[in-house]
Short mmCIF file of C-alpha atoms and ligand atoms in Angstrom, two decimals:
data_model
loop_
_atom_site.label_atom_id
_atom_site.label_comp_id
_atom_site.label_asym_id
_atom_site.label_seq_id
_atom_site.Cartn_x
_atom_site.Cartn_y
_atom_site.Cartn_z
CA MET A 235 86.54 -196.50 -91.32
CA GLU A 236 86.06 -200.19 -92.30
CA TYR A 237 82.61 -200.53 -91.02
CA ALA A 238 81.27 -197.43 -92.40
CA LYS A 239 80.79 -196.17 -95.98
CA ARG A 240 79.50 -192.75 -97.64
CA CYS A 241 77.20 -193.99 -100.14
CA LYS A 242 76.08 -191.84 -103.22
CA ASN A 243 72.84 -193.76 -104.09
CA LEU A 244 70.38 -196.40 -103.07
CA GLU A 245 72.26 -198.84 -104.86
CA GLU A 246 75.65 -198.29 -102.97
CA ILE A 247 73.51 -198.69 -99.68
CA PHE A 248 72.33 -201.89 -100.95
CA ASP A 249 75.80 -203.30 -102.11
CA PHE A 250 77.38 -202.02 -98.64
CA TRP A 251 74.45 -203.71 -96.73
CA SER A 252 75.15 -206.95 -98.81
CA HIS A 253 78.93 -206.86 -98.07
CA ILE A 254 78.57 -206.11 -94.28
CA LYS A 255 75.87 -209.29 -94.46
CA LYS A 256 78.40 -211.35 -95.82
CA ILE A 257 81.23 -210.35 -93.29
CA ARG A 258 79.13 -210.38 -90.07
CA GLU A 259 80.03 -213.66 -88.89
CA LYS A 260 83.73 -212.40 -88.60
CA LEU A 261 82.65 -209.03 -86.65
CA PRO A 262 83.97 -208.86 -83.00
CA CYS A 263 80.17 -208.60 -82.00
CA GLN A 264 76.80 -209.69 -83.11
CA ILE A 265 74.97 -207.37 -85.40
CA ASP A 266 71.50 -207.30 -86.66
CA GLY A 267 71.83 -204.93 -89.56
CA ILE A 268 73.38 -201.49 -90.34
CA VAL A 269 72.19 -198.02 -89.87
CA VAL A 270 71.73 -195.41 -92.90
CA SER A 271 71.88 -192.02 -91.98
CA VAL A 272 72.02 -188.82 -93.89
CA ASN A 273 75.60 -187.28 -93.82
CA SER A 274 74.81 -183.55 -92.88
CA ASN A 275 74.29 -182.79 -89.24
CA ASP A 276 72.03 -179.86 -90.25
CA LEU A 277 69.82 -181.75 -92.63
CA PHE A 278 69.38 -184.32 -89.92
CA VAL A 279 68.24 -182.01 -87.23
CA ARG A 280 65.91 -180.33 -89.99
CA LEU A 281 64.51 -183.65 -90.74
CA GLY A 282 63.17 -183.92 -87.11
CA PHE A 283 61.74 -186.78 -85.40
CA VAL A 284 58.61 -189.04 -85.67
CA GLY A 285 58.01 -190.09 -82.10
CA LYS A 286 61.50 -191.33 -80.87
CA ALA A 287 62.54 -192.17 -84.23
CA PRO A 288 64.62 -189.51 -86.36
CA ARG A 289 63.89 -189.12 -90.06
CA GLY A 290 67.58 -188.61 -91.02
CA ALA A 291 68.30 -192.26 -90.04
CA ILE A 292 67.02 -195.79 -90.32
CA ALA A 293 68.06 -199.24 -89.52
CA PHE A 294 68.36 -201.58 -92.34
CA LYS A 295 68.17 -204.95 -90.71
CA PHE A 296 69.41 -208.39 -92.02
CA PRO A 297 66.57 -211.03 -92.29
CA ALA A 298 66.66 -213.19 -89.22
CA GLU A 299 68.09 -216.36 -89.81
CA GLN A 300 65.49 -219.03 -89.94
CA ALA A 301 65.26 -222.97 -90.11
CA THR A 302 62.73 -225.62 -89.70
CA SER A 303 63.24 -228.29 -87.21
CA MET A 304 61.25 -230.54 -85.02
CA VAL A 305 60.84 -230.49 -81.14
CA GLU A 306 62.04 -233.64 -79.71
CA GLY A 307 61.54 -232.43 -76.06
CA ILE A 308 60.96 -229.85 -73.66
CA LYS A 309 63.23 -229.53 -70.55
CA VAL A 310 62.81 -227.05 -67.87
CA GLN A 311 66.13 -225.04 -66.67
CA VAL A 312 66.28 -223.39 -63.29
CA GLY A 313 68.15 -220.11 -63.34
CA ARG A 314 69.63 -217.70 -60.87
CA THR A 315 66.33 -216.25 -59.45
CA GLY A 316 65.11 -219.62 -59.25
CA VAL A 317 62.88 -218.94 -62.35
CA LEU A 318 62.04 -221.96 -64.64
CA THR A 319 62.76 -221.59 -68.37
CA PRO A 320 61.23 -224.10 -70.79
CA VAL A 321 63.66 -224.92 -73.55
CA ALA A 322 63.04 -226.93 -76.55
CA ASN A 323 65.52 -229.78 -77.40
CA ILE A 324 65.14 -229.57 -81.48
CA ARG A 325 66.61 -231.70 -84.23
CA PRO A 326 69.98 -230.21 -84.70
CA VAL A 327 69.82 -227.88 -87.63
CA ASN A 328 72.28 -225.47 -89.34
CA ILE A 329 71.09 -221.66 -89.05
CA GLY A 330 73.36 -219.30 -90.27
CA GLY A 331 76.52 -221.48 -90.03
CA THR A 332 75.76 -222.50 -86.23
CA ILE A 333 74.24 -225.87 -85.30
CA VAL A 334 71.42 -225.25 -83.23
CA SER A 335 69.87 -227.82 -81.02
CA HIS A 336 68.03 -225.93 -78.24
CA ALA A 337 65.65 -223.10 -78.48
CA THR A 338 64.17 -221.09 -75.62
CA LEU A 339 60.53 -220.96 -75.25
CA HIS A 340 60.53 -218.32 -72.51
CA ASN A 341 57.75 -218.96 -70.40
CA GLU A 342 54.42 -220.57 -70.18
CA ASP A 343 52.20 -217.81 -71.65
CA GLU A 344 54.61 -217.96 -74.94
CA ILE A 345 54.20 -221.84 -75.31
CA ARG A 346 50.22 -221.38 -74.78
CA LYS A 347 50.34 -218.42 -77.39
CA LYS A 348 52.37 -220.24 -79.96
CA ASP A 349 50.87 -223.77 -79.15
CA ILE A 350 54.21 -225.44 -79.16
CA ARG A 351 53.95 -229.23 -78.48
CA ILE A 352 56.57 -231.92 -78.38
CA GLY A 353 56.66 -233.54 -82.14
CA ASP A 354 55.77 -230.19 -83.61
CA THR A 355 57.40 -228.87 -86.63
CA VAL A 356 58.70 -225.48 -85.86
CA ILE A 357 60.53 -222.59 -87.50
CA VAL A 358 63.37 -221.67 -85.41
CA GLN A 359 64.87 -218.06 -85.67
CA ARG A 360 68.57 -216.90 -84.72
CA ALA A 361 68.35 -213.27 -84.75
CA GLY A 362 70.69 -210.56 -83.25
CA ASP A 363 69.97 -212.35 -79.81
CA VAL A 364 72.30 -215.52 -79.12
CA ILE A 365 69.79 -217.70 -77.89
CA PRO A 366 67.63 -219.06 -80.63
CA GLU A 367 63.75 -219.10 -80.37
CA VAL A 368 60.85 -220.97 -81.56
CA VAL A 369 59.09 -218.36 -83.82
CA GLU A 370 56.03 -220.48 -85.19
CA VAL A 371 54.55 -224.13 -85.32
CA LEU A 372 53.77 -225.64 -88.76
CA LYS A 373 50.31 -226.95 -87.39
CA ARG A 374 49.54 -228.72 -90.67
CA LEU A 375 52.62 -231.14 -89.71
CA ARG A 376 51.54 -231.78 -86.33
CA PRO A 377 51.60 -235.50 -85.64
CA LYS A 378 48.10 -237.21 -83.89
CA LYS A 379 47.81 -237.31 -80.15
CA THR A 380 50.16 -234.53 -79.34
CA LYS A 381 49.60 -233.13 -75.60
CA GLU A 382 49.88 -229.34 -74.64
CA PHE A 383 52.93 -228.65 -72.35
CA ASN A 384 52.40 -227.86 -68.73
CA MET A 385 55.03 -226.31 -66.56
CA PRO A 386 56.19 -228.88 -63.89
CA ARG A 387 54.57 -228.36 -60.24
CA LYS A 388 57.93 -229.53 -58.83
CA CYS A 389 61.44 -228.04 -59.50
CA PRO A 390 63.24 -230.54 -62.01
CA VAL A 391 66.31 -230.00 -59.66
CA CYS A 392 65.14 -230.32 -56.31
CA GLU A 393 61.42 -231.15 -56.63
CA SER A 394 60.36 -228.52 -54.14
CA ASP A 395 57.13 -226.70 -55.10
CA VAL A 396 56.95 -224.41 -57.86
CA VAL A 397 54.66 -221.26 -57.91
CA ARG A 398 53.72 -218.64 -60.55
CA GLU A 399 53.21 -215.47 -58.54
CA LYS A 400 50.72 -212.98 -59.31
CA GLY A 401 51.71 -210.58 -61.92
CA GLU A 402 54.59 -212.46 -62.98
CA VAL A 403 55.16 -214.63 -66.18
CA GLY A 404 57.86 -216.64 -64.92
CA HIS A 405 57.27 -219.77 -62.55
CA TYR A 406 59.66 -219.87 -59.43
CA CYS A 407 61.10 -222.85 -57.46
CA GLN A 408 60.33 -222.16 -54.08
CA ASN A 409 63.27 -223.91 -52.53
CA LYS A 410 65.84 -221.15 -51.67
CA LYS A 411 68.58 -223.63 -51.63
CA CYS A 412 67.76 -225.22 -54.89
CA PHE A 413 71.06 -226.67 -56.19
CA ALA A 414 70.48 -225.07 -59.39
CA VAL A 415 69.70 -221.72 -57.91
CA GLU A 416 72.42 -221.82 -55.80
CA LYS A 417 74.83 -222.47 -58.80
CA GLU A 418 73.53 -219.81 -60.89
CA LYS A 419 73.71 -217.67 -57.59
CA ILE A 420 77.42 -218.51 -57.40
CA ILE A 421 78.08 -217.90 -60.91
CA HIS A 422 76.50 -214.48 -60.51
CA PHE A 423 78.21 -213.71 -57.27
CA VAL A 424 81.84 -214.09 -58.97
CA SER A 425 80.80 -212.42 -62.31
CA LYS A 426 82.37 -209.37 -63.59
CA LYS A 427 79.96 -206.88 -62.40
CA ALA A 428 79.83 -208.30 -58.95
CA PHE A 429 82.94 -209.82 -57.10
CA ASN A 430 84.96 -210.30 -60.48
CA VAL A 431 86.99 -213.22 -59.60
CA ASP A 432 89.12 -213.84 -62.58
CA GLY A 433 89.28 -217.35 -63.79
CA LEU A 434 86.09 -218.39 -62.05
CA GLY A 435 83.63 -218.89 -64.85
CA GLU A 436 80.48 -220.97 -65.09
CA LYS A 437 82.46 -224.30 -65.84
CA ILE A 438 84.73 -223.95 -63.06
CA VAL A 439 81.84 -223.03 -60.58
CA GLY A 440 80.27 -226.34 -62.10
CA GLN A 441 83.36 -228.27 -61.21
CA LEU A 442 83.70 -227.22 -57.67
CA ILE A 443 79.95 -227.94 -56.87
CA ASP A 444 80.48 -231.37 -58.37
CA GLY A 445 83.55 -232.02 -56.76
CA GLY A 446 81.77 -230.96 -53.23
CA LEU A 447 84.01 -228.35 -52.65
CA ILE A 448 81.56 -225.39 -52.32
CA SER A 449 77.71 -225.40 -51.96
CA GLY A 450 77.25 -221.54 -51.70
CA ALA A 451 78.94 -218.53 -52.40
CA VAL A 452 80.81 -218.19 -49.04
CA ASP A 453 82.73 -221.55 -49.48
CA ILE A 454 84.76 -219.72 -52.39
CA PHE A 455 86.65 -217.78 -49.78
CA LEU A 456 87.52 -220.94 -48.05
CA LEU A 457 89.09 -222.77 -50.82
CA THR A 458 92.70 -223.67 -50.57
CA LYS A 459 95.30 -224.61 -53.05
CA ASP A 460 95.03 -228.12 -51.94
CA ASP A 461 91.49 -228.34 -52.59
CA LEU A 462 91.85 -227.36 -56.15
CA GLU A 463 95.04 -229.38 -57.13
CA PRO A 464 93.32 -232.77 -57.36
CA LEU A 465 90.90 -231.47 -59.79
CA GLU A 466 90.98 -231.97 -63.40
CA ARG A 467 92.37 -229.00 -65.27
CA PHE A 468 94.07 -227.60 -61.94
CA ALA A 469 97.81 -227.64 -62.20
CA GLU A 470 99.77 -226.04 -59.38
CA LYS A 471 99.78 -222.84 -61.15
CA SER A 472 96.41 -222.33 -62.01
CA ALA A 473 95.05 -223.24 -58.62
CA SER A 474 97.41 -220.74 -56.95
CA ASN A 475 96.19 -218.22 -59.61
CA LEU A 476 92.57 -218.90 -58.70
CA ILE A 477 93.27 -218.60 -54.88
CA GLU A 478 95.19 -215.45 -55.36
CA ALA A 479 92.10 -214.17 -57.73
CA VAL A 480 89.84 -214.89 -54.83
CA ASN A 481 91.78 -213.26 -52.20
CA ASN A 482 92.06 -210.11 -54.50
CA SER A 483 88.19 -209.63 -54.90
CA LYS A 484 87.94 -209.66 -51.05
CA ILE A 485 87.92 -205.70 -51.00
CA ILE A 486 84.69 -204.78 -52.73
CA SER A 487 82.75 -201.70 -53.26
CA LEU A 488 79.25 -201.53 -51.80
CA PRO A 489 77.29 -201.20 -55.19
CA ARG A 490 78.95 -204.18 -56.39
CA PHE A 491 78.65 -206.03 -53.27
CA LEU A 492 74.74 -205.51 -53.50
CA PHE A 493 74.55 -206.31 -57.05
CA SER A 494 76.59 -209.72 -56.25
CA LEU A 495 73.62 -210.53 -54.01
CA GLY A 496 71.38 -211.04 -56.87
CA ILE A 497 68.55 -209.61 -55.30
CA ARG A 498 65.47 -209.93 -57.61
CA HIS A 499 64.26 -206.83 -59.35
CA ILE A 500 67.28 -204.78 -58.04
CA GLY A 501 69.41 -203.98 -60.96
CA GLU A 502 72.94 -202.47 -61.69
CA GLN A 503 71.99 -198.88 -61.68
CA THR A 504 69.63 -199.29 -58.75
CA VAL A 505 72.50 -200.91 -56.47
CA TYR A 506 74.38 -197.55 -56.49
CA ASP A 507 71.41 -195.57 -55.31
CA ILE A 508 70.96 -198.02 -52.49
CA ALA A 509 74.70 -197.66 -51.65
CA GLN A 510 74.50 -193.92 -51.46
CA ILE A 511 71.24 -194.14 -48.98
CA PHE A 512 73.22 -196.88 -46.86
CA GLN A 513 76.41 -195.01 -46.55
CA LYS A 514 74.84 -191.80 -45.86
CA ASN A 515 73.13 -193.08 -42.68
CA ASN A 516 75.44 -195.90 -41.95
CA VAL A 517 79.11 -196.87 -41.46
CA ILE A 518 79.42 -199.84 -43.66
CA LYS A 519 82.87 -201.95 -43.43
CA LYS A 520 81.69 -205.38 -43.57
CA PRO A 521 78.84 -207.27 -45.01
CA SER A 522 77.06 -207.75 -41.98
CA ASP A 523 76.82 -204.20 -41.53
CA LEU A 524 74.14 -203.81 -44.13
CA LEU A 525 71.93 -205.90 -41.94
CA LYS A 526 71.45 -202.81 -39.49
CA ALA A 527 71.41 -200.45 -42.47
CA ALA A 528 68.47 -202.40 -44.15
CA ASP A 529 66.52 -202.91 -40.89
CA GLY A 530 66.56 -199.00 -40.49
CA MET A 531 64.71 -198.89 -43.66
CA ALA A 532 60.75 -198.82 -43.67
CA ILE A 533 59.03 -199.94 -47.07
CA ASP A 534 58.42 -196.16 -47.76
CA ASP A 535 62.16 -195.52 -47.43
CA TRP A 536 62.96 -198.05 -50.09
CA LEU A 537 60.13 -196.41 -52.19
CA PHE A 538 62.08 -192.95 -51.98
CA ILE A 539 65.09 -194.49 -53.82
CA ARG A 540 65.29 -193.62 -57.44
CA ASP A 541 64.00 -196.48 -59.63
CA ILE A 542 62.56 -198.35 -56.77
CA GLY A 543 58.99 -199.38 -57.21
CA PRO A 544 56.35 -201.26 -54.81
CA ILE A 545 57.72 -204.76 -56.27
CA SER A 546 61.36 -204.12 -55.94
CA ALA A 547 60.77 -202.58 -52.49
CA LYS A 548 59.25 -205.52 -51.32
CA SER A 549 61.68 -207.99 -53.03
CA ILE A 550 64.71 -206.01 -51.30
CA ALA A 551 63.05 -205.95 -47.81
CA SER A 552 62.13 -209.49 -47.69
CA TRP A 553 65.62 -210.20 -48.85
CA PHE A 554 67.06 -208.76 -45.77
CA ALA A 555 64.30 -210.24 -43.64
CA ASP A 556 65.22 -213.58 -44.75
CA GLU A 557 66.94 -215.72 -41.90
CA ASN A 558 69.12 -217.48 -44.56
CA ASN A 559 70.27 -214.34 -46.25
CA ARG A 560 71.16 -212.78 -42.55
CA ASN A 561 73.29 -215.82 -42.13
CA PHE A 562 74.92 -215.45 -45.39
CA LEU A 563 76.08 -211.80 -44.62
CA ASN A 564 77.34 -212.86 -41.39
CA ARG A 565 79.37 -215.62 -43.02
CA LEU A 566 80.86 -213.43 -45.51
CA THR A 567 81.95 -210.94 -42.96
CA GLU A 568 83.50 -214.09 -41.05
CA SER A 569 85.33 -214.95 -44.30
CA GLY A 570 87.02 -211.63 -44.37
CA ILE A 571 85.09 -209.52 -46.70
CA ILE A 572 85.78 -206.04 -46.57
CA ILE A 573 83.68 -202.98 -48.09
CA GLU A 574 85.31 -200.15 -49.27
CA SER A 575 84.51 -197.00 -47.71
CA PRO A 576 83.54 -194.25 -50.24
CA LYS A 577 85.41 -191.47 -47.96
CA ALA A 578 88.21 -190.66 -50.43
CA SER A 579 85.65 -189.71 -52.94
CA ALA A 580 82.96 -187.91 -51.04
CA VAL A 581 83.62 -184.62 -52.29
CA LYS A 582 83.31 -185.68 -55.87
CA ILE A 583 80.23 -187.83 -54.89
CA LYS A 584 78.22 -184.69 -54.31
CA LYS A 585 79.59 -183.03 -57.57
CA LEU A 586 77.57 -185.64 -59.79
CA LEU A 587 74.98 -186.58 -57.48
CA GLY A 588 71.55 -186.65 -59.34
CA LYS A 589 73.38 -186.06 -62.72
CA THR A 590 72.15 -188.01 -65.54
CA PHE A 591 74.63 -188.93 -68.18
CA VAL A 592 74.25 -190.65 -71.83
CA LEU A 593 77.24 -191.83 -73.69
CA THR A 594 77.74 -192.03 -77.26
CA GLY A 595 80.67 -192.91 -79.57
CA GLU A 596 83.85 -194.73 -78.61
CA LEU A 597 86.08 -193.21 -75.61
CA SER A 598 89.82 -193.89 -75.77
CA SER A 599 90.86 -194.00 -72.16
CA PHE A 600 87.78 -195.80 -70.87
CA THR A 601 85.62 -198.85 -72.02
CA ARG A 602 81.97 -198.16 -71.98
CA GLU A 603 81.88 -200.26 -68.97
CA GLU A 604 84.41 -198.14 -67.03
CA ALA A 605 83.17 -194.80 -67.81
CA GLN A 606 79.54 -196.02 -66.52
CA ASP A 607 81.16 -197.18 -63.49
CA PHE A 608 83.10 -193.81 -62.84
CA ILE A 609 79.78 -191.91 -63.30
CA ARG A 610 77.84 -194.16 -61.04
CA SER A 611 80.49 -194.25 -58.35
CA LEU A 612 80.55 -190.45 -58.33
CA GLY A 613 76.85 -190.30 -57.64
CA GLY A 614 75.67 -190.00 -61.36
CA ASN A 615 73.21 -191.87 -63.27
CA VAL A 616 73.52 -193.50 -66.75
CA SER A 617 70.86 -193.55 -69.15
CA SER A 618 70.69 -195.19 -72.63
CA SER A 619 68.53 -192.60 -74.23
CA VAL A 620 68.69 -188.59 -74.61
CA SER A 621 65.84 -186.59 -73.17
CA GLU A 622 64.95 -183.49 -71.15
CA LYS A 623 66.03 -185.17 -68.16
CA THR A 624 69.66 -185.84 -69.44
CA ASP A 625 72.23 -183.51 -67.91
CA TYR A 626 75.42 -184.31 -70.03
CA VAL A 627 75.98 -186.27 -73.38
CA VAL A 628 79.31 -187.56 -73.44
CA THR A 629 80.63 -187.79 -76.99
CA GLY A 630 83.49 -190.06 -78.05
CA GLU A 631 84.60 -191.04 -81.52
CA ASN A 632 81.89 -191.50 -84.08
CA PRO A 633 79.08 -190.55 -82.04
CA GLY A 634 75.62 -191.89 -82.97
CA ILE A 635 72.11 -190.51 -83.08
CA LYS A 636 72.22 -189.58 -79.33
CA TYR A 637 74.53 -186.77 -80.27
CA GLU A 638 71.91 -185.27 -82.83
CA LYS A 639 69.29 -185.64 -80.32
CA ALA A 640 71.12 -184.06 -77.62
CA ARG A 641 71.67 -181.17 -80.09
CA LYS A 642 68.41 -180.72 -81.25
CA ILE A 643 67.15 -180.62 -77.59
CA GLY A 644 69.77 -178.55 -76.13
CA VAL A 645 71.32 -180.87 -73.72
CA LYS A 646 75.18 -180.12 -72.62
CA ILE A 647 77.28 -181.97 -75.01
CA ILE A 648 80.84 -182.70 -73.50
CA ASP A 649 83.67 -184.62 -75.32
CA GLU A 650 86.13 -186.96 -73.50
CA LYS A 651 88.50 -184.47 -72.48
CA GLU A 652 85.68 -182.49 -70.48
CA PHE A 653 84.56 -185.60 -69.21
CA ARG A 654 87.91 -186.70 -67.66
CA LYS A 655 88.29 -183.08 -66.14
CA LEU A 656 84.59 -183.66 -64.55
CA VAL A 657 85.33 -186.71 -63.00
CA LYS A 658 88.98 -185.92 -62.34
CA PHE A 659 90.42 -188.68 -64.03
CA LYS A 660 93.82 -189.02 -65.05
CA ALA A 661 94.79 -191.28 -67.81
CA GLN A 662 97.71 -193.74 -67.16
CA LYS A 663 100.71 -193.05 -69.08
ZN1 LIG B 159 64.62 -226.30 -57.09
#
């Protein structure tokens, strides 16, 4: 294999590390180092673990790429949940072959802790993460008369009040219709794990909003070819392609639909559990059917769902109580959204209900995401780490450390063929 090597001594490991470090920019994904592992499974198991870390393998990371620059300004961006994120505009600087002119400051606590001010000379880092960040301020170089940064009290987009809620690090815009909030919501709504509308990315969403064609997610389903054609970048063909993609997305599974709503604290795993509870007690064929399903849930009922704690229970309950959201669901129903019935796979659902899977290695007939979708759609749960609670570890080509851990603690290990049988998946062709 191109990106793995059997090394005989430390020197060879260092050479391989340098080689990968040199070619890392050309790899299809971002990496922050290599893993050095003993190549005997028996030895690996015998070496055991220190806490969670196996003694038989170690991460050998590349140094984070850093550069010095100056903070020219701090602006505040508004995200999908209405959270305000401060971002430093820095003097453009080359870090590892990329020109960086922005660095995230995460939140107010982070800025206080690092004491970052406009005019400061700072060390900026680009690590495995794509978003560069400010690591440290070089205080000796600080100009006179700098001021501490404060989060704005009003939303930079819509000027509504900004509130930092108890127990949260983030500040939130209180206007539920805030333009930026709405835009981020739409982008999330059509994204891959939600409505998955082909060809409707961030840029096009921005263009449609700027063109006054949409102001909320429902408007997407009301677009016509004639609306789109006059827009820049939209020839007749691409306009009809987008309309077709929108129409194709109108039939959606309940978990995906729940995820598309972007309810704060409700993640992509939890939506499957909520969907099961909803569908067990209700017939859900259209978005507005969720209202009745949710109204039948007391706070305690939410808490009963796996991975839902008091904060997420409150979040989801108040989402469904909000008049704007209730209208939103009704309008989605009017625009023809259909929620798929899970009946066809009801028998299988019981089969994997409550089972926890861990995936390791590459599968040949699924992408990682597809395999996860499969498991979740059959009632199973996907976890990223192996523990006593794991029911199955599915191994593909080149399985990683999870495989060894599973062997060690005696979790059932199945290969791809067995997995396909389990989920009754027939490979195409
Ligand atoms: Zn706002």
